[in-house]
Amino acid sequence: SAEDHFVIYFLLFCIFAMRLHDVKNRIQKAASKAILRKRDSFQDFAVDQIPVEIATRYKYDLKTETFVQDEVRVSMERTPLNTELPGATRQLFRCKIVSRLRGTDNYVAKRYMDHVAEATRDSYFVDCRMQMMAKKMADDFNHLHPPHRIDFLECFVLEFKSRTDGPQMFCAERYIAGHYEKHSGNNGYVQEVHHRMTPHAFSHFTYVVTGGAIMIVDIQGVGDLWTDPQVHSVARKNEYGVGNTGLVGIAKFFRTYHYNPLCEWIGLAPFAQSPHDPGAATPFDWNEVAHAWRLSDLSRKPNPQRAAIAARSARLGGDVHYQLAGMYTGGTFSEDGSPDVASALFHLEAAAKLSHGAANLALARLSSGLPADSGDGP
């Protein structure tokens, strides 16, 4: 009868649905295991066997420019990784953050060493805010559609309030496996052995799009995923930590900076460097350092924002040249501290060409036989 057929069809449908659900669960479990196997680089260190602690997590909200807090469960090593380099100021610790939905995820927590006297509780929030600010500017850079898209790891602050040895602070971010490279520093260091165009073009880009107000340097990380940047700010010298040396840091960047074809494609104006300074940037064969893309590909790639960026970039740099003139006069870059007069004059003239008022005044004094420095110049 029709009723019997309905019952049979209904039973077949239920059996099919149960089998489909079973297959779906098996696929999900297999996929989860595969993801965990691929993701868990800490399996040899038994981090998940470390007792769980409760920590307060502070995440920076770029829209509101405030920190939002919650509580998380963390398993963290108490012995730092053996990755200390000369001059290092922080120790690294493997940790896992436990989540009911995601299980455990791998992170690296960073803590200032005890000898860093200037590090305070606020230092961790400053570092986190800088990295999230750099992440936002990386998005702006990516809107140009460069050959390599870049990003900065999302970071947050962890505070352990109930540890037996006292409250402790950390900056934390996801652990990324791979070959770690440092492309630039905050004092003019440039990676010369495996030089890349993108990191340095990004730093120059941040200077131009902010109208010369800031520059993001100290670019490092795995591939095009970066971490631990430093912001040099001209006006806000106390806002971005002890690594923020303002115009001095920006000047040191431009002294050793290699202007490259990617910079030209973006629309960044070349920065004139002293031909009298042997420590200034040396030429590269850019076809050798283009890596995964060819320069001919770049020349065919449109950049609708190039003209606007070029117009803005052409007006900037006078204050940097003036700063460099003062640093060469003071012997900053010479081994024995002696002044480099030729380089100082080169940058003074470059600053004057960009309508820097103090530079023009200094040149006028020199042409009149007076000292260039009237008390507040190079």
Tab-separated table of C-alpha atoms in Angstrom:
chain	number	residue	atom	x	y	z
A	1	SER	CA	0.000	0.000	0.000
A	2	ALA	CA	0.982	3.655	-0.264
A	3	GLU	CA	1.479	3.770	3.518
A	4	ASP	CA	3.874	0.790	3.389
A	5	HIS	CA	5.853	2.412	0.589
A	6	PHE	CA	6.134	5.624	2.613
A	7	VAL	CA	7.479	3.743	5.645
A	8	ILE	CA	10.034	1.894	3.493
A	9	TYR	CA	11.200	5.115	1.788
A	10	PHE	CA	11.375	6.877	5.142
A	11	LEU	CA	13.501	4.076	6.626
A	12	LEU	CA	15.822	4.124	3.597
A	13	PHE	CA	16.159	7.879	3.899
A	14	CYS	CA	17.059	7.600	7.605
A	15	ILE	CA	19.682	4.932	6.873
A	16	PHE	CA	21.151	7.093	4.094
A	17	ALA	CA	21.195	10.171	6.325
A	18	MET	CA	22.912	8.256	9.154
A	19	ARG	CA	25.552	6.900	6.796
A	20	LEU	CA	26.081	10.354	5.277
A	21	HIS	CA	26.479	11.848	8.757
A	22	ASP	CA	28.944	9.091	9.671
A	23	VAL	CA	30.993	9.723	6.520
A	24	LYS	CA	30.961	13.456	7.198
A	25	ASN	CA	32.221	12.922	10.754
A	26	ARG	CA	35.006	10.659	9.528
A	27	ILE	CA	36.092	13.239	6.958
A	28	GLN	CA	36.056	16.000	9.564
A	29	LYS	CA	38.097	13.926	12.019
A	30	ALA	CA	40.611	12.990	9.338
A	31	ALA	CA	40.898	16.612	8.249
A	32	SER	CA	41.348	17.784	11.842
A	33	LYS	CA	44.088	15.231	12.418
A	34	ALA	CA	45.817	16.266	9.208
A	35	ILE	CA	45.636	19.936	10.198
A	36	LEU	CA	47.002	19.198	13.649
A	37	ARG	CA	49.839	17.112	12.238
A	38	LYS	CA	50.725	19.877	9.816
A	39	ARG	CA	50.351	22.685	12.337
A	40	ASP	CA	51.914	21.200	15.466
A	41	SER	CA	55.598	22.014	15.322
A	42	PHE	CA	55.801	21.662	19.113
A	43	GLN	CA	55.025	17.950	19.319
A	44	ASP	CA	58.633	17.088	20.233
A	45	PHE	CA	58.667	19.525	23.156
A	46	ALA	CA	55.618	18.268	25.114
A	47	VAL	CA	54.286	21.775	25.556
A	48	ASP	CA	50.756	20.388	25.826
A	49	GLN	CA	51.873	18.445	28.928
A	50	ILE	CA	52.775	21.642	30.794
A	51	PRO	CA	50.182	22.654	33.414
A	52	VAL	CA	47.674	25.209	32.175
A	53	GLU	CA	47.727	28.744	33.588
A	54	ILE	CA	45.122	31.462	33.373
A	55	ALA	CA	46.370	34.654	31.732
A	56	THR	CA	44.787	37.948	30.777
A	57	ARG	CA	45.041	38.587	27.040
A	58	TYR	CA	45.008	42.139	25.652
A	59	LYS	CA	44.245	42.451	21.928
A	60	TYR	CA	44.642	45.760	20.113
A	61	ASP	CA	41.633	47.038	18.154
A	62	LEU	CA	42.841	49.189	15.257
A	63	LYS	CA	39.430	50.803	14.755
A	64	THR	CA	39.031	52.054	18.306
A	65	GLU	CA	42.792	52.230	19.027
A	66	THR	CA	42.203	50.537	22.367
A	67	PHE	CA	43.062	47.193	23.953
A	68	VAL	CA	40.284	44.677	24.573
A	69	GLN	CA	40.908	42.029	27.228
A	70	ASP	CA	39.733	38.501	27.963
A	71	GLU	CA	41.035	35.448	29.809
A	72	VAL	CA	42.810	32.536	28.125
A	73	ARG	CA	44.233	29.188	29.222
A	74	VAL	CA	47.939	28.884	28.415
A	75	SER	CA	50.586	26.167	28.619
A	76	MET	CA	54.005	27.828	28.460
A	77	GLU	CA	57.579	26.633	28.788
A	78	ARG	CA	59.509	28.199	31.652
A	79	THR	CA	62.893	27.776	29.924
A	80	PRO	CA	63.457	30.153	26.980
A	81	LEU	CA	64.430	28.992	23.504
A	82	ASN	CA	68.158	28.925	22.888
A	83	THR	CA	67.997	31.535	20.124
A	84	GLU	CA	69.687	34.502	21.768
A	85	LEU	CA	71.789	36.685	19.478
A	86	PRO	CA	74.400	39.265	20.452
A	87	GLY	CA	72.591	42.368	21.624
A	88	ALA	CA	69.284	40.531	22.096
A	89	THR	CA	66.866	42.161	24.506
A	90	ARG	CA	64.120	39.516	24.686
A	91	GLN	CA	63.739	35.828	25.416
A	92	LEU	CA	61.363	33.558	23.505
A	93	PHE	CA	59.130	30.863	25.000
A	94	ARG	CA	57.018	28.214	23.283
A	95	CYS	CA	53.418	28.181	24.435
A	96	LYS	CA	50.003	26.830	23.532
A	97	ILE	CA	46.708	28.589	24.015
A	98	VAL	CA	43.909	26.167	24.800
A	99	SER	CA	40.515	26.695	23.159
A	100	ARG	CA	37.374	24.582	23.405
A	101	LEU	CA	36.634	25.103	19.720
A	102	ARG	CA	40.123	24.909	18.197
A	103	GLY	CA	41.948	22.653	20.636
A	104	THR	CA	45.447	24.097	21.057
A	105	ASP	CA	47.387	26.489	18.833
A	106	ASN	CA	51.118	27.129	18.829
A	107	TYR	CA	52.473	30.537	19.825
A	108	VAL	CA	55.738	32.195	20.702
A	109	ALA	CA	55.762	34.488	23.745
A	110	LYS	CA	58.424	37.182	24.060
A	111	ARG	CA	59.646	38.674	27.301
A	112	TYR	CA	62.212	41.416	27.923
A	113	MET	CA	65.362	40.254	29.687
A	114	ASP	CA	66.021	41.460	33.207
A	115	HIS	CA	68.988	43.597	32.124
A	116	VAL	CA	66.755	45.789	29.921
A	117	ALA	CA	66.171	48.425	32.574
A	118	GLU	CA	64.018	50.647	30.359
A	119	ALA	CA	61.452	47.874	29.733
A	120	THR	CA	58.249	48.458	31.692
A	121	ARG	CA	54.778	46.968	31.725
A	122	ASP	CA	53.760	49.544	29.152
A	123	SER	CA	56.574	48.437	26.817
A	124	TYR	CA	54.623	45.299	25.906
A	125	PHE	CA	51.570	47.316	24.909
A	126	VAL	CA	53.762	49.678	22.866
A	127	ASP	CA	55.322	46.744	20.987
A	128	CYS	CA	51.926	45.207	20.300
A	129	ARG	CA	50.475	48.507	19.089
A	130	MET	CA	53.464	49.045	16.761
A	131	GLN	CA	53.067	45.618	15.183
A	132	MET	CA	49.344	46.052	14.617
A	133	MET	CA	49.991	49.506	13.146
A	134	ALA	CA	52.523	47.923	10.782
A	135	LYS	CA	49.931	45.301	9.857
A	136	LYS	CA	47.512	48.065	8.841
A	137	MET	CA	50.176	49.760	6.706
A	138	ALA	CA	50.990	46.410	5.089
A	139	ASP	CA	47.349	46.294	3.953
A	140	ASP	CA	47.781	49.752	2.397
A	141	PHE	CA	50.935	48.532	0.646
A	142	ASN	CA	49.092	45.465	-0.678
A	143	HIS	CA	46.433	47.690	-2.257
A	144	LEU	CA	49.097	48.615	-4.818
A	145	HIS	CA	49.146	44.935	-5.897
A	146	PRO	CA	52.932	44.526	-5.695
A	147	PRO	CA	54.605	41.280	-6.824
A	148	HIS	CA	54.746	40.104	-3.200
A	149	ARG	CA	51.884	40.673	-0.780
A	150	ILE	CA	53.132	41.187	2.761
A	151	ASP	CA	51.691	40.889	6.240
A	152	PHE	CA	52.628	41.211	9.889
A	153	LEU	CA	51.646	38.599	12.440
A	154	GLU	CA	48.753	39.542	14.675
A	155	CYS	CA	50.068	39.887	18.201
A	156	PHE	CA	48.668	40.435	21.674
A	157	VAL	CA	49.854	40.950	25.243
A	158	LEU	CA	49.685	38.183	27.848
A	159	GLU	CA	49.759	38.986	31.546
A	160	PHE	CA	50.221	36.258	34.155
A	161	LYS	CA	49.080	37.792	37.414
A	162	SER	CA	49.321	34.789	39.712
A	163	ARG	CA	52.766	33.289	39.117
A	164	THR	CA	54.710	32.352	42.247
A	165	ASP	CA	57.680	34.457	41.120
A	166	GLY	CA	55.483	37.496	40.571
A	167	PRO	CA	53.358	38.904	37.724
A	168	GLN	CA	54.915	38.536	34.271
A	169	MET	CA	54.196	40.130	30.895
A	170	PHE	CA	54.718	38.784	27.371
A	171	CYS	CA	53.979	39.717	23.787
A	172	ALA	CA	52.699	36.684	21.916
A	173	GLU	CA	52.033	35.720	18.310
A	174	ARG	CA	51.482	32.553	16.303
A	175	TYR	CA	54.512	30.372	15.742
A	176	ILE	CA	55.501	30.338	12.075
A	177	ALA	CA	57.819	27.588	10.884
A	178	GLY	CA	60.422	28.389	8.238
A	179	HIS	CA	63.664	30.230	7.592
A	180	TYR	CA	63.762	33.443	9.619
A	181	GLU	CA	65.493	36.439	8.040
A	182	LYS	CA	66.248	39.958	9.235
A	183	HIS	CA	66.115	42.406	6.308
A	184	SER	CA	66.785	45.674	8.118
A	185	GLY	CA	67.408	47.108	11.562
A	186	ASN	CA	66.402	50.287	13.343
A	187	ASN	CA	69.850	51.884	13.016
A	188	GLY	CA	70.602	51.593	9.299
A	189	TYR	CA	71.439	47.880	9.135
A	190	VAL	CA	70.671	46.357	5.710
A	191	GLN	CA	70.756	42.668	4.786
A	192	GLU	CA	73.330	42.581	1.995
A	193	VAL	CA	73.804	38.817	1.517
A	194	HIS	CA	70.190	37.957	0.688
A	195	HIS	CA	68.939	41.402	-0.182
A	196	ARG	CA	65.290	41.771	-1.142
A	197	MET	CA	63.462	44.679	-2.712
A	198	THR	CA	60.101	44.420	-0.948
A	199	PRO	CA	61.097	45.007	2.710
A	200	HIS	CA	63.015	48.203	1.954
A	201	ALA	CA	60.422	49.486	-0.516
A	202	PHE	CA	57.801	48.985	2.200
A	203	SER	CA	59.807	51.060	4.699
A	204	HIS	CA	60.204	53.898	2.179
A	205	PHE	CA	56.485	53.607	1.344
A	206	THR	CA	55.488	54.088	5.002
A	207	TYR	CA	57.575	57.270	5.148
A	208	VAL	CA	55.940	58.727	2.042
A	209	VAL	CA	52.288	57.844	2.710
A	210	THR	CA	52.518	59.382	6.192
A	211	GLY	CA	53.998	62.585	4.784
A	212	GLY	CA	57.379	61.914	6.397
A	213	ALA	CA	55.862	61.596	9.881
A	214	ILE	CA	56.926	58.001	10.531
A	215	MET	CA	58.860	55.115	9.044
A	216	ILE	CA	58.489	51.396	9.801
A	217	VAL	CA	61.854	49.604	9.898
A	218	ASP	CA	63.446	46.530	11.509
A	219	ILE	CA	61.762	44.246	8.969
A	220	GLN	CA	62.167	40.544	9.754
A	221	GLY	CA	60.286	37.281	9.591
A	222	VAL	CA	59.611	34.216	7.462
A	223	GLY	CA	59.110	34.936	3.766
A	224	ASP	CA	56.660	37.831	3.467
A	225	LEU	CA	55.139	37.297	6.914
A	226	TRP	CA	56.926	39.671	9.269
A	227	THR	CA	57.155	40.499	12.949
A	228	ASP	CA	58.798	42.776	15.550
A	229	PRO	CA	58.908	46.050	13.543
A	230	GLN	CA	60.096	49.368	14.897
A	231	VAL	CA	58.418	52.702	14.232
A	232	HIS	CA	60.534	55.843	13.939
A	233	SER	CA	58.355	58.885	14.552
A	234	VAL	CA	59.531	62.446	13.945
A	235	ALA	CA	57.035	64.141	16.258
A	236	ARG	CA	56.048	61.414	18.747
A	237	LYS	CA	59.487	60.521	20.073
A	238	ASN	CA	58.152	58.985	23.310
A	239	GLU	CA	55.343	56.933	21.796
A	240	TYR	CA	57.037	53.953	20.149
A	241	GLY	CA	59.498	52.685	22.723
A	242	VAL	CA	63.223	53.113	23.210
A	243	GLY	CA	63.939	51.914	19.655
A	244	ASN	CA	62.215	54.997	18.240
A	245	THR	CA	65.047	57.393	17.395
A	246	GLY	CA	62.872	59.614	15.226
A	247	LEU	CA	64.534	61.561	12.444
A	248	VAL	CA	67.948	60.117	13.361
A	249	GLY	CA	66.687	56.590	12.686
A	250	ILE	CA	65.046	57.643	9.424
A	251	ALA	CA	68.278	59.337	8.332
A	252	LYS	CA	70.284	56.193	9.099
A	253	PHE	CA	67.841	54.167	6.984
A	254	PHE	CA	68.216	56.436	3.965
A	255	ARG	CA	72.012	56.512	4.258
A	256	THR	CA	72.318	52.746	3.605
A	257	TYR	CA	69.069	52.230	1.680
A	258	HIS	CA	69.140	50.643	-1.794
A	259	TYR	CA	66.650	52.353	-4.088
A	260	ASN	CA	65.328	49.565	-6.314
A	261	PRO	CA	63.019	48.957	-9.294
A	262	LEU	CA	60.074	48.169	-7.018
A	263	CYS	CA	60.477	51.600	-5.392
A	264	GLU	CA	60.415	53.194	-8.836
A	265	TRP	CA	57.296	51.221	-9.794
A	266	ILE	CA	55.527	52.364	-6.613
A	267	GLY	CA	56.415	55.989	-7.361
A	268	LEU	CA	58.910	56.574	-4.549
A	269	ALA	CA	61.465	59.254	-5.377
A	270	PRO	CA	65.168	58.290	-5.165
A	271	PHE	CA	66.963	59.594	-2.086
A	272	ALA	CA	70.311	61.211	-2.913
A	273	GLN	CA	73.185	59.606	-0.988
A	274	SER	CA	76.624	61.099	-0.484
A	275	PRO	CA	79.174	59.925	-3.075
A	276	HIS	CA	81.877	60.757	-0.517
A	277	ASP	CA	80.680	58.225	2.068
A	278	PRO	CA	82.120	54.705	1.566
A	279	GLY	CA	79.541	53.340	4.000
A	280	ALA	CA	76.574	54.465	1.940
A	281	ALA	CA	74.619	52.036	-0.232
A	282	THR	CA	76.446	50.201	-3.031
A	283	PRO	CA	74.849	49.188	-6.368
A	284	PHE	CA	73.089	45.843	-6.885
A	285	ASP	CA	72.296	43.753	-9.946
A	286	TRP	CA	68.543	43.885	-9.496
A	287	ASN	CA	67.900	41.008	-11.901
A	288	GLU	CA	69.703	38.761	-9.418
A	289	VAL	CA	67.680	39.815	-6.389
A	290	ALA	CA	64.224	39.909	-8.002
A	291	HIS	CA	63.790	36.282	-6.830
A	292	ALA	CA	60.380	34.904	-7.801
A	293	TRP	CA	59.528	37.549	-10.397
A	294	ARG	CA	61.234	39.232	-13.332
A	295	LEU	CA	61.810	42.938	-13.738
A	296	SER	CA	60.149	42.751	-17.152
A	297	ASP	CA	56.985	41.530	-15.413
A	298	LEU	CA	57.087	44.557	-13.124
A	299	SER	CA	57.405	46.977	-16.042
A	300	ARG	CA	54.182	45.594	-17.539
A	301	LYS	CA	52.266	45.725	-14.257
A	302	PRO	CA	50.066	48.835	-13.909
A	303	ASN	CA	50.080	50.982	-10.772
A	304	PRO	CA	47.253	53.551	-10.895
A	305	GLN	CA	48.499	55.208	-7.672
A	306	ARG	CA	52.029	55.792	-8.939
A	307	ALA	CA	51.559	59.422	-10.044
A	308	ALA	CA	49.977	60.488	-6.747
A	309	ILE	CA	52.664	58.752	-4.684
A	310	ALA	CA	55.425	60.228	-6.870
A	311	ALA	CA	54.063	63.762	-6.415
A	312	ARG	CA	53.979	63.373	-2.651
A	313	SER	CA	57.380	61.673	-2.488
A	314	ALA	CA	59.122	64.397	-4.531
A	315	ARG	CA	58.326	66.996	-1.844
A	316	LEU	CA	59.732	64.992	1.077
A	317	GLY	CA	63.200	64.453	2.471
A	318	GLY	CA	64.493	67.958	3.200
A	319	ASP	CA	64.500	67.377	6.953
A	320	VAL	CA	66.256	64.013	6.495
A	321	HIS	CA	69.028	65.569	4.375
A	322	TYR	CA	69.423	68.345	6.948
A	323	GLN	CA	69.652	65.752	9.724
A	324	LEU	CA	72.297	63.817	7.782
A	325	ALA	CA	74.290	67.023	7.251
A	326	GLY	CA	74.428	67.480	11.003
A	327	MET	CA	75.375	63.836	11.594
A	328	TYR	CA	78.227	63.978	9.057
A	329	THR	CA	79.409	67.238	10.627
A	330	GLY	CA	79.426	65.567	14.035
A	331	GLY	CA	81.388	62.550	12.766
A	332	THR	CA	78.568	60.064	13.418
A	333	PHE	CA	79.600	57.713	10.629
A	334	SER	CA	83.398	57.953	10.804
A	335	GLU	CA	85.401	55.432	12.809
A	336	ASP	CA	87.426	58.077	14.618
A	337	GLY	CA	84.575	60.559	15.078
A	338	SER	CA	86.025	63.066	12.627
A	339	PRO	CA	83.631	65.194	10.549
A	340	ASP	CA	82.910	64.319	6.923
A	341	VAL	CA	82.658	67.838	5.562
A	342	ALA	CA	82.123	66.822	1.934
A	343	SER	CA	79.146	64.600	2.812
A	344	ALA	CA	77.742	67.232	5.158
A	345	LEU	CA	77.824	69.847	2.407
A	346	PHE	CA	76.290	67.387	-0.076
A	347	HIS	CA	73.270	66.808	2.157
A	348	LEU	CA	72.991	70.453	3.115
A	349	GLU	CA	72.670	71.348	-0.565
A	350	ALA	CA	70.178	68.514	-1.095
A	351	ALA	CA	68.067	69.834	1.782
A	352	ALA	CA	68.186	73.346	0.328
A	353	LYS	CA	66.956	72.062	-3.051
A	354	LEU	CA	63.914	70.698	-1.213
A	355	SER	CA	63.257	74.177	0.242
A	356	HIS	CA	64.406	73.387	3.763
A	357	GLY	CA	64.586	76.801	5.437
A	358	ALA	CA	67.434	76.099	7.865
A	359	ALA	CA	69.508	74.516	5.105
A	360	ASN	CA	69.080	77.553	2.877
A	361	LEU	CA	70.107	79.800	5.766
A	362	ALA	CA	73.195	77.667	6.476
A	363	LEU	CA	74.277	77.828	2.819
A	364	ALA	CA	73.749	81.594	2.796
A	365	ARG	CA	75.977	81.918	5.864
A	366	LEU	CA	78.654	79.762	4.228
A	367	SER	CA	78.586	81.832	1.045
A	368	SER	CA	79.070	84.955	3.193
A	369	GLY	CA	82.104	83.456	4.904
A	370	LEU	CA	80.257	82.801	8.166
A	371	PRO	CA	79.963	79.454	10.017
A	372	ALA	CA	77.045	77.381	8.767
A	373	ASP	CA	75.872	76.808	12.333
A	374	SER	CA	74.376	79.804	14.052
A	375	GLY	CA	73.660	77.710	17.128
A	376	ASP	CA	70.782	75.499	16.045
A	377	GLY	CA	71.881	73.843	12.797
A	378	PRO	CA	74.406	71.306	11.483
